[in-house]
Amino acid sequence: MHEYSNIMLTEDEKFMKEAIKLAKKASAAGEVPIGCVIVKDGKIIGRGYNRRNTDRSTLSHAEMNAIKKASSYLHDWRLEECTMYVTLEPCQMCAGACIQARIPRVVIGCLSPKSGSCGTVASILGNEAFMHTCEIESGVLADECSAVLKEFFIRMRAEKKALDQAYK
Ligand SMILES: [Zn+2]
């Protein structure tokens, strides 16, 4: 009955929507769609999306790019009062970077069964043995986050099939 509007969204959902927008930007560039924003005092101070192929860099994950932007905005490597919103559960590298950046809270869209390092494959984020710990909230707009990934892989398979047939 009611249209799905921003007015009905919680604060976490509102920022996750922004991360989803970035994931779609990655998808449009032919990159696996993962998006990330970093928020401080209710304001987005860093945006990032997966650009691994574009940048030809292992380091160019959405979270790493957002951390770089947030740090240059704050002129500080410490992101102590920030919240990260990311569409897919961070990998071991990005979970490690969150700890190194001292990010106190990470909000995750959907879980990653193959590389999730915030409880799924490993518990790097959320491991209380580390000096800096981080609060994790997962499942925020999870269906929407995973739909963007699924659509991307369906499109890639279809494109590959079309290409294979063209050369038969
Ligand atoms: Zn990563």
CSV table of C-alpha atoms in Angstrom, one decimal, residues 25-131:
chain,number,residue,atom,x,y,z
A,25,LYS,CA,28.2,1.9,-9.3
A,26,ALA,CA,30.7,-0.9,-9.1
A,27,SER,CA,28.3,-3.2,-11.0
A,28,ALA,CA,27.9,-0.7,-13.8
A,29,ALA,CA,31.7,-0.7,-14.1
A,30,GLY,CA,31.8,-4.5,-14.3
A,31,GLU,CA,33.1,-4.9,-10.8
A,32,VAL,CA,31.7,-7.2,-8.2
A,33,PRO,CA,29.1,-4.9,-6.6
A,34,ILE,CA,30.2,-4.1,-3.1
A,35,GLY,CA,29.8,-0.6,-1.6
A,36,CYS,CA,30.8,1.1,1.6
A,37,VAL,CA,30.3,4.4,3.4
A,38,ILE,CA,31.9,5.7,6.6
A,39,VAL,CA,29.9,8.1,8.7
A,40,LYS,CA,30.8,10.5,11.5
A,41,ASP,CA,28.3,12.6,13.4
A,42,GLY,CA,25.6,11.7,11.0
A,43,LYS,CA,27.6,12.7,7.9
A,44,ILE,CA,29.2,10.6,5.2
A,45,ILE,CA,32.9,11.3,5.2
A,46,GLY,CA,34.1,8.5,3.0
A,47,ARG,CA,32.6,6.5,0.1
A,48,GLY,CA,34.1,3.5,-1.6
A,49,TYR,CA,33.2,0.7,-4.0
A,50,ASN,CA,35.0,-2.3,-5.3
A,51,ARG,CA,37.5,-1.2,-8.0
A,52,ARG,CA,39.8,-4.2,-8.0
A,53,ASN,CA,39.8,-4.7,-11.8
A,54,THR,CA,39.7,-1.0,-12.7
A,55,ASP,CA,42.7,-0.2,-10.4
A,56,ARG,CA,44.4,-3.6,-11.0
A,57,SER,CA,44.9,-3.7,-7.2
A,58,THR,CA,44.2,-6.3,-4.6
A,59,LEU,CA,43.9,-3.4,-2.1
A,60,SER,CA,41.0,-1.7,-4.0
A,61,HIS,CA,38.1,-3.2,-2.0
A,62,ALA,CA,35.2,-1.0,-1.2
A,63,GLU,CA,36.1,-0.7,2.5
A,64,MET,CA,39.8,0.1,1.8
A,65,ASN,CA,38.7,2.9,-0.6
A,66,ALA,CA,36.2,4.3,1.9
A,67,ILE,CA,38.8,4.2,4.7
A,68,LYS,CA,41.3,6.1,2.5
A,69,LYS,CA,38.7,8.8,1.8
A,70,ALA,CA,37.6,9.1,5.4
A,71,SER,CA,41.2,9.4,6.6
A,72,SER,CA,42.1,12.1,4.1
A,73,TYR,CA,38.9,14.0,5.1
A,74,LEU,CA,39.8,13.8,8.8
A,75,HIS,CA,43.5,14.2,8.2
A,76,ASP,CA,43.9,11.2,10.6
A,77,TRP,CA,44.4,7.5,10.2
A,78,ARG,CA,42.3,7.0,13.3
A,79,LEU,CA,38.6,6.6,12.6
A,80,GLU,CA,37.6,6.4,16.2
A,81,GLU,CA,34.2,7.9,16.2
A,82,CYS,CA,33.1,6.5,12.9
A,83,THR,CA,30.6,3.9,11.7
A,84,MET,CA,31.3,1.8,8.6
A,85,TYR,CA,28.4,0.6,6.5
A,86,VAL,CA,29.2,-2.1,4.0
A,87,THR,CA,27.0,-4.1,1.7
A,88,LEU,CA,28.9,-7.4,2.2
A,89,GLU,CA,30.7,-8.9,5.2
A,90,PRO,CA,34.3,-7.7,5.1
A,91,CYS,CA,37.1,-10.0,4.1
A,92,GLN,CA,40.2,-10.7,6.2
A,93,MET,CA,42.1,-7.7,4.8
A,94,CYS,CA,39.3,-5.2,5.3
A,95,ALA,CA,38.3,-6.6,8.7
A,96,GLY,CA,42.0,-6.1,9.7
A,97,ALA,CA,42.0,-2.6,8.3
A,98,CYS,CA,38.9,-1.7,10.4
A,99,ILE,CA,40.7,-2.8,13.5
A,100,GLN,CA,43.8,-0.9,12.5
A,101,ALA,CA,41.7,2.2,11.8
A,102,ARG,CA,40.0,1.7,15.2
A,103,ILE,CA,36.6,1.9,13.7
A,104,PRO,CA,34.3,1.1,16.7
A,105,ARG,CA,31.2,0.0,14.8
A,106,VAL,CA,30.7,-1.8,11.5
A,107,VAL,CA,27.2,-2.3,10.0
A,108,ILE,CA,27.0,-5.2,7.5
A,109,GLY,CA,24.4,-5.9,4.8
A,110,CYS,CA,24.7,-9.6,3.8
A,111,LEU,CA,27.1,-12.2,5.0
A,112,SER,CA,29.9,-13.7,2.8
A,113,PRO,CA,30.0,-17.5,3.0
A,114,LYS,CA,33.4,-17.6,1.3
A,115,SER,CA,35.5,-14.8,2.7
A,116,GLY,CA,33.5,-13.2,5.6
A,117,SER,CA,35.9,-12.4,8.4
A,118,CYS,CA,33.4,-11.0,10.8
A,119,GLY,CA,32.1,-14.3,12.1
A,120,THR,CA,31.4,-16.4,9.0
A,121,VAL,CA,34.7,-17.8,7.8
A,122,ALA,CA,36.8,-16.2,10.5
A,123,SER,CA,36.2,-13.8,13.4
A,124,ILE,CA,38.8,-11.1,12.9
A,125,LEU,CA,36.3,-8.3,13.5
A,126,GLY,CA,34.6,-9.0,16.7
A,127,ASN,CA,37.5,-10.9,18.2
A,128,GLU,CA,37.9,-9.6,21.7
A,129,ALA,CA,41.5,-10.8,22.0
A,130,PHE,CA,42.6,-7.8,19.8
A,131,MET,CA,43.4,-4.6,21.6
